[in-house]
Tab-separated table of C-alpha atoms in Angstrom:
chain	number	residue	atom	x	y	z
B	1	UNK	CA	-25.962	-144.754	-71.769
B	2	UNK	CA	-27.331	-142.602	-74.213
B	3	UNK	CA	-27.572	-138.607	-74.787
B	4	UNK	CA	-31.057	-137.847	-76.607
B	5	UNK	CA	-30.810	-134.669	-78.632
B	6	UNK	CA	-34.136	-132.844	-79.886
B	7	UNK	CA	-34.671	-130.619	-82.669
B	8	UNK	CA	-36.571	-127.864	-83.221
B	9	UNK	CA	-38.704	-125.861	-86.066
B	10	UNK	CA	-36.104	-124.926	-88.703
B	11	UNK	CA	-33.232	-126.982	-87.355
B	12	UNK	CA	-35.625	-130.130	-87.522
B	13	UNK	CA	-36.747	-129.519	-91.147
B	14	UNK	CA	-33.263	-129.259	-92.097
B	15	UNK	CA	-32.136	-132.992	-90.561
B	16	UNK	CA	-35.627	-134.248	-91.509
B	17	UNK	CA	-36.189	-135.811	-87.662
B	18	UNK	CA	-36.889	-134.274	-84.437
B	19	UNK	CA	-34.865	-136.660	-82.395
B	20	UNK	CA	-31.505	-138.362	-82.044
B	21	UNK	CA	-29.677	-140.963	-79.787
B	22	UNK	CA	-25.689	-140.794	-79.407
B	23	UNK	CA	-23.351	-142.380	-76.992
B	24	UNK	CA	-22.523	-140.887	-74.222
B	25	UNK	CA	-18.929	-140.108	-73.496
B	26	UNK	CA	-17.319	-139.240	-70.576
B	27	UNK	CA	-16.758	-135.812	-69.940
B	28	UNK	CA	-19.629	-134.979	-72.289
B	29	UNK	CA	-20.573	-131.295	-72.494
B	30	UNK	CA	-22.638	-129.259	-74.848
B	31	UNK	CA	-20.423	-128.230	-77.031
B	32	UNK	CA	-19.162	-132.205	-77.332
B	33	UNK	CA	-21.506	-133.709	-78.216
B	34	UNK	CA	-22.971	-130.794	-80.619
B	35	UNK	CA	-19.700	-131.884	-82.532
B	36	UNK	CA	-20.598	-134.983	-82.906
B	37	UNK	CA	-23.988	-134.420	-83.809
B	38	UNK	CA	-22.782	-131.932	-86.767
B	39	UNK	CA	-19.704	-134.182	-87.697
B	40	UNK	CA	-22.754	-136.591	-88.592
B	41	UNK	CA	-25.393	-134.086	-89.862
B	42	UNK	CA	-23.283	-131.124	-91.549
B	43	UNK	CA	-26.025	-129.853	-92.796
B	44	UNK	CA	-27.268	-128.672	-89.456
B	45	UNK	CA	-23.598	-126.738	-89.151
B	46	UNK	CA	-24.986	-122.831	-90.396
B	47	UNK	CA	-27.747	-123.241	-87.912
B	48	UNK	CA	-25.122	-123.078	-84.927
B	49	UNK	CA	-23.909	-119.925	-84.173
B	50	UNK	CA	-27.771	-118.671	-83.325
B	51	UNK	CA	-28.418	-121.710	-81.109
B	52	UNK	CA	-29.458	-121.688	-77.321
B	53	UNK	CA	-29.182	-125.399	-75.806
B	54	UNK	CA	-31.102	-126.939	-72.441
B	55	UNK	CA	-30.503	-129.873	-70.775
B	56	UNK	CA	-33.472	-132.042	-69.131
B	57	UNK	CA	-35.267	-128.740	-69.666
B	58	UNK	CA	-33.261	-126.064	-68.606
B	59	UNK	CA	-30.889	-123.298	-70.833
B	60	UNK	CA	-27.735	-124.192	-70.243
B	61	UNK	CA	-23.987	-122.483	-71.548
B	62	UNK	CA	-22.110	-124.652	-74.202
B	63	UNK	CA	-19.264	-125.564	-72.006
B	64	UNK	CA	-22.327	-127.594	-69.359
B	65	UNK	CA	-21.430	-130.793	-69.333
B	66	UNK	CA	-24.058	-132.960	-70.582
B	67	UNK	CA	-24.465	-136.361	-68.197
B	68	UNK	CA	-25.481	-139.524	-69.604
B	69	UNK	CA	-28.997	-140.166	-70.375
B	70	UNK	CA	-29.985	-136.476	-70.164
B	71	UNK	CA	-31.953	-134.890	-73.143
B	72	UNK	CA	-30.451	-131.702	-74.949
B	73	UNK	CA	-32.489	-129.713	-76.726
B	74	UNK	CA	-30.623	-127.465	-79.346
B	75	UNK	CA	-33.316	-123.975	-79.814
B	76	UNK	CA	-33.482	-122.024	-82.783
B	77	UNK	CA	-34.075	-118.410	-81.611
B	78	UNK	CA	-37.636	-118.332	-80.169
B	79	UNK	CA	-40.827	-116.767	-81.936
B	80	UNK	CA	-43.744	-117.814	-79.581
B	81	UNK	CA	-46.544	-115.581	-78.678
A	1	UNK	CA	-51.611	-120.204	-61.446
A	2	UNK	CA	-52.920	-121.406	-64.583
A	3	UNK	CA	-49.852	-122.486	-67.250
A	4	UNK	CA	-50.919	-124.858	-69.764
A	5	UNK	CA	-49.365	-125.490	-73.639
A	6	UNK	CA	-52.193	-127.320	-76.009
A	7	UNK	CA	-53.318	-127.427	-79.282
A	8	UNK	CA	-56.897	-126.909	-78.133
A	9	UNK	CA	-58.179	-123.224	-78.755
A	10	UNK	CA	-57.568	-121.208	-76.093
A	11	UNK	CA	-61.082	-119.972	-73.704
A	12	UNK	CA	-60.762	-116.444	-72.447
A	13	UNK	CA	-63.524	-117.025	-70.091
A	14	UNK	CA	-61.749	-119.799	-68.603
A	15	UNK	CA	-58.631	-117.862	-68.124
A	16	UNK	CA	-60.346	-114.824	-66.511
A	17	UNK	CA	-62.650	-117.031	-64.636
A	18	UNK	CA	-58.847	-118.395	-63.168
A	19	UNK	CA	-57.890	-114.979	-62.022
A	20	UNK	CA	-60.647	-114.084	-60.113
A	21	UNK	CA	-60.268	-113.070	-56.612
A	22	UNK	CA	-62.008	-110.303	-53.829
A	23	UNK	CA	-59.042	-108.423	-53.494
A	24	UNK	CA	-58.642	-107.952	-57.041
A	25	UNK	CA	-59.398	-104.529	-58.314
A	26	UNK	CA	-57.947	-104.888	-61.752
A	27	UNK	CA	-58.273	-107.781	-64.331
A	28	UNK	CA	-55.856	-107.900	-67.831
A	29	UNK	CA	-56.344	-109.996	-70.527
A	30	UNK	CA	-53.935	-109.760	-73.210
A	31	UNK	CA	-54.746	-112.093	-76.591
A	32	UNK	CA	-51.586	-113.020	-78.950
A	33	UNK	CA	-53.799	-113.301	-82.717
A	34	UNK	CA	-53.109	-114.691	-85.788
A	35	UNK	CA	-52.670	-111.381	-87.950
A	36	UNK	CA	-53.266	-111.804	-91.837
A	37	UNK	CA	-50.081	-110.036	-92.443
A	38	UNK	CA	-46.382	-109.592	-91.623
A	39	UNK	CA	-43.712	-106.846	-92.676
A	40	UNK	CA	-45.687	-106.571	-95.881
A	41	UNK	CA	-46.188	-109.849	-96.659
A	42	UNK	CA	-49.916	-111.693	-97.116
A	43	UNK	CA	-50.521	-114.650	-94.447
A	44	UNK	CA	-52.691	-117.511	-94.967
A	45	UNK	CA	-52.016	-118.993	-91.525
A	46	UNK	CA	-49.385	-119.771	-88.930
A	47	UNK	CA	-48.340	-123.332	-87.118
A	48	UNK	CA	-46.477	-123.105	-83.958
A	49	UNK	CA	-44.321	-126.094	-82.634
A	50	UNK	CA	-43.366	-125.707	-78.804
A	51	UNK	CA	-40.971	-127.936	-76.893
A	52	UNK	CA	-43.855	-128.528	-74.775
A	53	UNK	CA	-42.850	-129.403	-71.270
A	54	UNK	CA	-40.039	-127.164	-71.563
A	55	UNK	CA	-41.833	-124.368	-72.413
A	56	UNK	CA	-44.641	-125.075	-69.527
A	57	UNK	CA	-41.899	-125.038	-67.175
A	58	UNK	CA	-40.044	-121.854	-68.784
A	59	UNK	CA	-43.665	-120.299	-68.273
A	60	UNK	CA	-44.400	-121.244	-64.906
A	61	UNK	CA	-41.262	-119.449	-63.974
A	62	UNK	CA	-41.559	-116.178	-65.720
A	63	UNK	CA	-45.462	-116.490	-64.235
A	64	UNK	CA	-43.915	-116.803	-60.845
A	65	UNK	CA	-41.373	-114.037	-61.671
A	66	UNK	CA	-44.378	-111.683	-62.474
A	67	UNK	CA	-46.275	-112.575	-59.218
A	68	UNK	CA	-43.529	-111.672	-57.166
A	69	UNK	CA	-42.434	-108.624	-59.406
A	70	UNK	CA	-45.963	-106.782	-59.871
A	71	UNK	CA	-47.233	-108.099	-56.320
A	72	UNK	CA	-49.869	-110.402	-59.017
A	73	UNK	CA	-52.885	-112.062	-57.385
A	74	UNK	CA	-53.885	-114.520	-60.199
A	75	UNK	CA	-52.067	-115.693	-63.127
A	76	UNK	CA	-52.671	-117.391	-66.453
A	77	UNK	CA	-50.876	-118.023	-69.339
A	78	UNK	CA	-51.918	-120.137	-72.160
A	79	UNK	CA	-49.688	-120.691	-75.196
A	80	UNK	CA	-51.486	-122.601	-78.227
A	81	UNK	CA	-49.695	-125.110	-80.980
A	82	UNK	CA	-50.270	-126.755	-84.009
A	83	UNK	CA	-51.779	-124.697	-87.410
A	84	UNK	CA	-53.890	-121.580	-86.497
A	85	UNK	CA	-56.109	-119.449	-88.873
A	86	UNK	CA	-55.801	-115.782	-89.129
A	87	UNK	CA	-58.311	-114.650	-85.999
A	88	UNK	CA	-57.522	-117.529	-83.727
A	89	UNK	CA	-55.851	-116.915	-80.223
A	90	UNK	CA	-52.226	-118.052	-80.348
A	91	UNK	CA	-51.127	-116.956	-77.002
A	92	UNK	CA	-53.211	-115.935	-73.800
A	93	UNK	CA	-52.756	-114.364	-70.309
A	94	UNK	CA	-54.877	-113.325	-67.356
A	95	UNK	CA	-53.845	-111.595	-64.946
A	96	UNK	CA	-55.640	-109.735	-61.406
A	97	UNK	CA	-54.366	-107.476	-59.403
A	98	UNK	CA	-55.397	-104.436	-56.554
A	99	UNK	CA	-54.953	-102.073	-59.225
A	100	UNK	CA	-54.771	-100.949	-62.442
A	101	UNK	CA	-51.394	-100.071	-62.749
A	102	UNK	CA	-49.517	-103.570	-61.860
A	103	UNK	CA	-52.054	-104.875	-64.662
A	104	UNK	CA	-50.995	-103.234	-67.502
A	105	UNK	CA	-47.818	-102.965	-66.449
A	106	UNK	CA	-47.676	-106.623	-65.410
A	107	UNK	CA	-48.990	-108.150	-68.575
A	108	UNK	CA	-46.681	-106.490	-71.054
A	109	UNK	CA	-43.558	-107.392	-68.953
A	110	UNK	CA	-44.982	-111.017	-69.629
A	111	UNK	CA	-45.636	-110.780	-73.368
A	112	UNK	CA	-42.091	-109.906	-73.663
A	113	UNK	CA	-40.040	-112.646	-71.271
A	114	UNK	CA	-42.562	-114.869	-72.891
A	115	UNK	CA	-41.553	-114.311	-76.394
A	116	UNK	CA	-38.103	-113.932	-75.282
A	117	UNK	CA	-37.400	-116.726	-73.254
A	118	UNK	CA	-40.503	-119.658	-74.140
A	119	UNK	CA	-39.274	-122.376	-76.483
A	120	UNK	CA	-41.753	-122.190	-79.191
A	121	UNK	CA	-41.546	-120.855	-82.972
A	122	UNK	CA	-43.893	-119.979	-85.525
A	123	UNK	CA	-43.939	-120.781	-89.249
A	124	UNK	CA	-45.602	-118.527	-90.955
A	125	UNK	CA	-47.378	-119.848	-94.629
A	126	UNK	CA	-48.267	-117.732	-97.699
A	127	UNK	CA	-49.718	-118.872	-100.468
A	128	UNK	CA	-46.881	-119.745	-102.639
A	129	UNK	CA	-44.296	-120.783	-99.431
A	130	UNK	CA	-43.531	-120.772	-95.621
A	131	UNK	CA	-41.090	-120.174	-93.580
A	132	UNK	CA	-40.019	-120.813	-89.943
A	133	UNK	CA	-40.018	-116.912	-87.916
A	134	UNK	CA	-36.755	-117.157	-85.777
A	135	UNK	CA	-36.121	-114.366	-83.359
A	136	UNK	CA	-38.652	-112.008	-82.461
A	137	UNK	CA	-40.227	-110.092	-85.158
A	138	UNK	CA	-39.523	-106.707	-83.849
A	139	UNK	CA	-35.718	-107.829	-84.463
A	140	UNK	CA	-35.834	-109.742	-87.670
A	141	UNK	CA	-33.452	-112.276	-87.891
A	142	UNK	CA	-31.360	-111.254	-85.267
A	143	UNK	CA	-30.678	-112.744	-82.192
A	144	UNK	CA	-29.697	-110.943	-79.847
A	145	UNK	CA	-32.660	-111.003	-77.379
A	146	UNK	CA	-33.129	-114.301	-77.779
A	147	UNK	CA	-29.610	-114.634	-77.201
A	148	UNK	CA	-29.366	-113.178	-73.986
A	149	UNK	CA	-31.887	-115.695	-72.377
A	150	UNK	CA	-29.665	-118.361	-72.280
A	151	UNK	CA	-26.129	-116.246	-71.156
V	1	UNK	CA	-66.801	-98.640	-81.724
V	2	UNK	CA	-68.662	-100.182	-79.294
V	3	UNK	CA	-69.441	-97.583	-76.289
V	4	UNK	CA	-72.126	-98.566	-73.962
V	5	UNK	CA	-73.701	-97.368	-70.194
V	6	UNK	CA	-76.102	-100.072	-68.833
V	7	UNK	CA	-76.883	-101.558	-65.864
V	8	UNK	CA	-76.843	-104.944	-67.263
V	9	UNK	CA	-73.423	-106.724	-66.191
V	10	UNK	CA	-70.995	-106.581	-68.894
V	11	UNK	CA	-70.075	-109.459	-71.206
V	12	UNK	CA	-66.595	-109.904	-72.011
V	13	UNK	CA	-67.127	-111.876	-74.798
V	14	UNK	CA	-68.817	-109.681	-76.780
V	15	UNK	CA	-66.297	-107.190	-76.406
V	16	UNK	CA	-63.643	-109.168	-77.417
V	17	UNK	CA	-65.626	-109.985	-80.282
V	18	UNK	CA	-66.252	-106.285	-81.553
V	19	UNK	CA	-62.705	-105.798	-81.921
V	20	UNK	CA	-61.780	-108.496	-83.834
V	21	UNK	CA	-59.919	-107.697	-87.091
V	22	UNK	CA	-57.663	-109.439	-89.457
V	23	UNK	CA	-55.325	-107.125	-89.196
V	24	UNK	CA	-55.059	-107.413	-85.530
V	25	UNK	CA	-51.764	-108.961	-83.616
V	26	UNK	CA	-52.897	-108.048	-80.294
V	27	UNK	CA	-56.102	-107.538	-78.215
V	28	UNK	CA	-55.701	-106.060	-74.633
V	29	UNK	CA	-58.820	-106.350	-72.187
V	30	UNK	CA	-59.189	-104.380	-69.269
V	31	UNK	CA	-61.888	-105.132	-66.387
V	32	UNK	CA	-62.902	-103.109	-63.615
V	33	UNK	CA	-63.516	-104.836	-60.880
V	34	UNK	CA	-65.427	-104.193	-57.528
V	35	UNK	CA	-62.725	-105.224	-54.734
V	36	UNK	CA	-63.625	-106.423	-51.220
V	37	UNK	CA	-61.812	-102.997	-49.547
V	38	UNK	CA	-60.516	-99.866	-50.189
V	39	UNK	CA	-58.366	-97.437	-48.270
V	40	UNK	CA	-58.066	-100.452	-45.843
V	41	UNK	CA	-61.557	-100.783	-45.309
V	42	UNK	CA	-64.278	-103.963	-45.846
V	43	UNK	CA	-66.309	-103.441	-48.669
V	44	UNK	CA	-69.603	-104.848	-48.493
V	45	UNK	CA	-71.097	-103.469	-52.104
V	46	UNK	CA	-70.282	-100.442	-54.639
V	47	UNK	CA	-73.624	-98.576	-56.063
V	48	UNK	CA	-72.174	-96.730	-59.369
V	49	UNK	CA	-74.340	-93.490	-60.904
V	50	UNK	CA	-73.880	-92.280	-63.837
V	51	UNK	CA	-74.722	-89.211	-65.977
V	52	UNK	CA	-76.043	-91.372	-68.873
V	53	UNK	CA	-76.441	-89.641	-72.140
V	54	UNK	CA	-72.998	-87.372	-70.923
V	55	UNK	CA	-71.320	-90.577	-70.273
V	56	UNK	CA	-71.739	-92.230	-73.252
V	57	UNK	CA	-70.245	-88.863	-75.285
V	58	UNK	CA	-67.426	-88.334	-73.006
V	59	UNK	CA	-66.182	-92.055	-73.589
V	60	UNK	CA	-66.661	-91.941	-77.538
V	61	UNK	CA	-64.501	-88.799	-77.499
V	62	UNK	CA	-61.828	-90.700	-75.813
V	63	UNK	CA	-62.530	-93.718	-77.938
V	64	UNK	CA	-61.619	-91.794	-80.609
V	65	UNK	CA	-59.114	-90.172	-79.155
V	66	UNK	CA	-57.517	-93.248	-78.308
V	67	UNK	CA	-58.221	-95.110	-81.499
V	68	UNK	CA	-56.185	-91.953	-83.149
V	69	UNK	CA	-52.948	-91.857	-80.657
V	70	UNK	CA	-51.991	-95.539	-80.638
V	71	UNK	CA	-53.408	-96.200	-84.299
V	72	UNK	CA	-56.166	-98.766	-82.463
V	73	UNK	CA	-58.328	-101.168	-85.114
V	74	UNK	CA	-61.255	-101.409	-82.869
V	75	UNK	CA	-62.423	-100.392	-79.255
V	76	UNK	CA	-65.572	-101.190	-77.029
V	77	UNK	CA	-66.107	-99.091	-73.632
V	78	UNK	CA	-68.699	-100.347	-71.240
V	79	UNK	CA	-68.963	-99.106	-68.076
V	80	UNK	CA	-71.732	-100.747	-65.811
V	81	UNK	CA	-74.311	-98.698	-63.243
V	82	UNK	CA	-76.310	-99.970	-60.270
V	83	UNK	CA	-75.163	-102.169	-57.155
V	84	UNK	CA	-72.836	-103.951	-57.955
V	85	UNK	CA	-71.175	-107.224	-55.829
V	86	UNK	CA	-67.478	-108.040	-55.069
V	87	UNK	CA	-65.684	-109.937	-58.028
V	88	UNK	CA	-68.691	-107.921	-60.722
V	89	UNK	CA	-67.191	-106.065	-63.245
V	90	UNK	CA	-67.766	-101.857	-63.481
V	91	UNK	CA	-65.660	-101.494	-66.608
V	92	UNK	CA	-64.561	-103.459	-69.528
V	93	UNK	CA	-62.517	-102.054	-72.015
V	94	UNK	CA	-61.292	-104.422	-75.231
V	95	UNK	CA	-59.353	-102.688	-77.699
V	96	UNK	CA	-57.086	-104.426	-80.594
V	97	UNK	CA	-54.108	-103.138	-82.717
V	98	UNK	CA	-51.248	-104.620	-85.089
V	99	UNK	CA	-48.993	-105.335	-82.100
V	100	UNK	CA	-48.761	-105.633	-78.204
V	101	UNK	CA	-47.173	-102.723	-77.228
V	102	UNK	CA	-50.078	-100.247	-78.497
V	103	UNK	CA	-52.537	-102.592	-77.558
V	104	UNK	CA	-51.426	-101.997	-73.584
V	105	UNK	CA	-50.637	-98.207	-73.800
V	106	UNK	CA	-53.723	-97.785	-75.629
V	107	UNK	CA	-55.267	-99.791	-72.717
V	108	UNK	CA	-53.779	-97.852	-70.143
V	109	UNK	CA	-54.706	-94.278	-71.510
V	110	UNK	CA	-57.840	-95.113	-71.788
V	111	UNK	CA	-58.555	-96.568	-68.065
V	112	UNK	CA	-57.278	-93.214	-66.855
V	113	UNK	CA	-59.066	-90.899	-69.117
V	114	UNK	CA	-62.480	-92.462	-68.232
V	115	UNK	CA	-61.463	-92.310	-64.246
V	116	UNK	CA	-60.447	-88.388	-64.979
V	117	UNK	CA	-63.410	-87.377	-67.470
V	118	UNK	CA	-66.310	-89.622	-67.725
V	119	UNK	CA	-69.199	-88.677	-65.098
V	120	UNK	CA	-69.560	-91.487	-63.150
V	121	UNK	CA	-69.956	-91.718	-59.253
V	122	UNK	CA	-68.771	-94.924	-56.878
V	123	UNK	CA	-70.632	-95.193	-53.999
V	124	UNK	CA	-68.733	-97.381	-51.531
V	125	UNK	CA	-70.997	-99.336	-48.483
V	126	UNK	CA	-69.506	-100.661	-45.812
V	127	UNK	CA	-71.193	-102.673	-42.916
V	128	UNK	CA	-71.735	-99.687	-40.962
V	129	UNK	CA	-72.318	-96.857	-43.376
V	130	UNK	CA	-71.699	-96.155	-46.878
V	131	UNK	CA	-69.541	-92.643	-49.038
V	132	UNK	CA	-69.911	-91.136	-52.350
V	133	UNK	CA	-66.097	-91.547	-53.352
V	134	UNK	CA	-65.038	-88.430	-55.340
V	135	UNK	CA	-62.322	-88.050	-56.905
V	136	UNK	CA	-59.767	-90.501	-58.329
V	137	UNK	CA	-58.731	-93.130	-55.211
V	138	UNK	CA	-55.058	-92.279	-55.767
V	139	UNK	CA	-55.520	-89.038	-55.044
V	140	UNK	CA	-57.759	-89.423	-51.994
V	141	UNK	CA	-60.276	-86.372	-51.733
V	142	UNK	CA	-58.358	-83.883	-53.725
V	143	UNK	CA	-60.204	-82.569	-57.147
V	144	UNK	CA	-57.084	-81.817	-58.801
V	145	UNK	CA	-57.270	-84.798	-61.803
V	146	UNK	CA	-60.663	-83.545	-62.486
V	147	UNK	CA	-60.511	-80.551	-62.051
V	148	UNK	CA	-58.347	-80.204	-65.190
V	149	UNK	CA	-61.003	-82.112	-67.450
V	150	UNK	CA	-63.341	-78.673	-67.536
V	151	UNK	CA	-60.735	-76.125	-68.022
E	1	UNK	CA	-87.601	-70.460	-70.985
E	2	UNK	CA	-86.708	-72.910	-67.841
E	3	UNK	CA	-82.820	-73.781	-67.322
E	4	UNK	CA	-82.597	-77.106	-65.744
E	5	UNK	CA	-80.007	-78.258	-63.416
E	6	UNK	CA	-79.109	-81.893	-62.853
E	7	UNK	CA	-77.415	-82.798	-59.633
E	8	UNK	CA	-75.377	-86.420	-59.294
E	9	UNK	CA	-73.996	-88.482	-55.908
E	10	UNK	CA	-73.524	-86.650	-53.034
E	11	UNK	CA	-75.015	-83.344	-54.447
E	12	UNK	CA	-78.028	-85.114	-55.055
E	13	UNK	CA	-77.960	-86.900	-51.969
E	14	UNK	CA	-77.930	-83.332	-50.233
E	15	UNK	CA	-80.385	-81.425	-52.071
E	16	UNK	CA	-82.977	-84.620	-51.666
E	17	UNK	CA	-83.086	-84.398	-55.434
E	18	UNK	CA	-81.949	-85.082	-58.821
E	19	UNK	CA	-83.759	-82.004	-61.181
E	20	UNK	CA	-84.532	-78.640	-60.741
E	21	UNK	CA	-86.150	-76.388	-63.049
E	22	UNK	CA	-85.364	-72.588	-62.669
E	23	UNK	CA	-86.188	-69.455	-64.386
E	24	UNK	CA	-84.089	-68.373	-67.186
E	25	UNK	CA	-82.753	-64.815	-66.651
E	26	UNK	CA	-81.109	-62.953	-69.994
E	27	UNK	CA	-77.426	-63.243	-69.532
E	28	UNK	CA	-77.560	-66.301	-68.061
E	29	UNK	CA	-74.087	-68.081	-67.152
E	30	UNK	CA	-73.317	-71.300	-64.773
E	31	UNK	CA	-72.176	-68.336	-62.335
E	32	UNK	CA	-75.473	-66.571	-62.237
E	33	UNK	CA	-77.334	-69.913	-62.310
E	34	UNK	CA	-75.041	-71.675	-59.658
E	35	UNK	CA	-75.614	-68.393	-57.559
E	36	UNK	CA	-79.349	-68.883	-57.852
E	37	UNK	CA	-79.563	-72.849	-56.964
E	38	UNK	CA	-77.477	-72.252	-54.126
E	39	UNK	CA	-80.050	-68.974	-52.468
E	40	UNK	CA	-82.342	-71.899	-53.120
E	41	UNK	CA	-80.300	-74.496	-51.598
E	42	UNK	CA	-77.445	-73.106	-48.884
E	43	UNK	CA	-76.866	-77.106	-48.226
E	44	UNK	CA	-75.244	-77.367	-51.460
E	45	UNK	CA	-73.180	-74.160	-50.825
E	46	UNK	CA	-69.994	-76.727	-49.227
E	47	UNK	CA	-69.790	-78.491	-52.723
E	48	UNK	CA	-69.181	-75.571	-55.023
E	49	UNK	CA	-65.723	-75.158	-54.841
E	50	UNK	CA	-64.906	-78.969	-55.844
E	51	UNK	CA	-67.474	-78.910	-58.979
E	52	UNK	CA	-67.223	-78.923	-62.734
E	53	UNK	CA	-70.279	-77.786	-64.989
E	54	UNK	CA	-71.725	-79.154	-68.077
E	55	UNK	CA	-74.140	-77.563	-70.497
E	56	UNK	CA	-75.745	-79.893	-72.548
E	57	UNK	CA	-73.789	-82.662	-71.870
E	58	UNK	CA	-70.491	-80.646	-72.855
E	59	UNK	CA	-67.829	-79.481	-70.017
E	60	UNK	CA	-67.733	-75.754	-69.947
E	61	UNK	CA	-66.142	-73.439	-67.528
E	62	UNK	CA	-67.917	-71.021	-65.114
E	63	UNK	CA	-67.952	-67.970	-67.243
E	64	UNK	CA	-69.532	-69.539	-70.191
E	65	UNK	CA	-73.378	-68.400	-70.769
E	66	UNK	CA	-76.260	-71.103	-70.605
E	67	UNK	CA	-78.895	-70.444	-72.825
E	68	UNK	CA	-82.682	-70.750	-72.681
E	69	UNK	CA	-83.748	-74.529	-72.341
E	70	UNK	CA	-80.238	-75.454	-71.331
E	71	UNK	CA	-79.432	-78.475	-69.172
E	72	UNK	CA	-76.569	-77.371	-66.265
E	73	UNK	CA	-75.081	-80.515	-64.592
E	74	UNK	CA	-73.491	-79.965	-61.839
E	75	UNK	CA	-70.491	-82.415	-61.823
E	76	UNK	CA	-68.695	-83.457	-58.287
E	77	UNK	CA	-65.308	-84.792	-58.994
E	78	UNK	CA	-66.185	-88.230	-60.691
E	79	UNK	CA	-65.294	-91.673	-59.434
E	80	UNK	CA	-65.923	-94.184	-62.416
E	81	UNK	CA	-63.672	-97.215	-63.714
């Protein structure tokens, strides 16, 4: 199974795609696999400490766990409205 | 309840048209618009990117939140994406109630969860760059309300 | 400014459209609207009079009053006359500013200023009967909102 | 010189008009006037406690002098919005 991670506004820009498959892994939380994903994109690193995360559409802390084939969504602090 | 994210412009008729109802003595309509300026700088236009079916859902709640909070009879709120031109509508609500009050009070309680808590961001373009707006503007770049929506 | 007494209904669209400015963040739109009951009674129709010419004044002074206090871009005041049915509209307000948070204080002084100074009357009709309502409904019968406007 | 006196809602309702012309009289404040209408009118009498007077289309308070020509509206406690 996979984990699909989505990218936002600056955060997207930065990794030039929106969208991202990884292995699952048991255990998997947010903060895991966010790890992984910035072991492969360091660029994306700085953007971190301001970042709010859901899974399958809801905020979630970074010790969640993250279960396979969900969809985590890493959120740049919001500006709608 | 009326919740809808699009990149169609947004029809304040329709909304108000939503929140009709005989027991309503009050009506607010608040429009979000493109300004042609921000902290002192010149804006040629704006293009907001929304995770969309999160931030349908994230608005449904604080909608629901509202209802039960300011005793709301109708609700709609209407969140626009994609490039918008200095004028246009960016964000919309509609909201009834028995009186006045709950309206006013009702509708800025849900301009701010809204730009606290919806996932969407703004990029704001000027003629010689752009940027993406991160955080609410009353904050700059800090985080901290945005911070607490997810704690 | 757009200040108007008719007894044509009132067109929100062309109030929203009076206030539009590029310098504008945020447009807040209040309506008035007749309710099915009041006081726990079943409203059949409301028959508004007003003292015209007077009226018209009394709302550009607050208008302007307004448009000073919560540094407001633009503001139309309409307030309707005549029978009117459940769901029709008796006031519209639209007023726009640089941000949301002046745009619904603005909104709300203004609602109350024209219920405490502008000489209108509500006449309420039931099934079996009809009142002149006078006063402000919050404060049932008693004069003393008004009765501070001329002194 | 004629002072006329405009009476709204429930006033007007009462009286079984809307207008009345009257006499002006040298010296002539919404007092004097007032006292006048109501000789004229004892119906309205009930209502004078709860009004507020305009002279030409401005709020003034009981003591202030209407002049020749003047238009005094007698204002019940208003009800708009």
């Amino acid at each position: 199974m996979n984990v699909t991670v989505l990218l936002f506004a600056s955060l997207s820009d930065r990794a030039g795609l929106r969208r991202i498959e990884l292995d699952y892994q048991p255990g998997d939380t947010v903060r895991s696999v966010c790890d992984r994903l910035m072991d492969a994109y360091p660029a994306l690193r700085s953007f971190r400490p301001s970042l709010l995360y859901a899974v399958n559409e809801e905020y979630v802390r970074p010790g969640d766990s993250v279960p396979p084939g969900a969809t985590l969504a890493l959120i740049p602090p919001v500006s709608g409205g | 309840m009326l919740i809808r994210v699009t990149s169609e412009p947004l029809d304040t008729a329709e909304a108000v048209a939503h929140v009709a109802s005989p027991e309503a003595g009050a009506v607010n309509v608040f429009l979000g618009v493109v300004r042609d300026n921000n902290l002192g700088r010149r804006v040629d236009h704006l293009v907001y990117e929304a995770y969309d079916a999160m931030a349908e859902k994230v608005m449904r709640e604080i909608a629901e939140e509202a209802r039960e909070r300011f005793g709301l009879l109708g609700c709609a709120v209407l969140h626009r994406t994609g490039r918008l031109e200095i004028g246009e509508t960016s964000l919309l609500i509609a909201i009834s109630s028995g009186h006045r009050a709950e309206s006013f009070e009702g509708g800025h309680w849900l301009v701010n969860e809204i730009k606290k808590r919806v996932p969407v961001w703004k990029k704001e373009v000027w003629e010689d760059g752009e940027e993406w707006i991160e955080g609410p503007e009353s904050l700059g770049k800090s985080q901290a309300t945005a911070g607490q929506a997810g704690q």
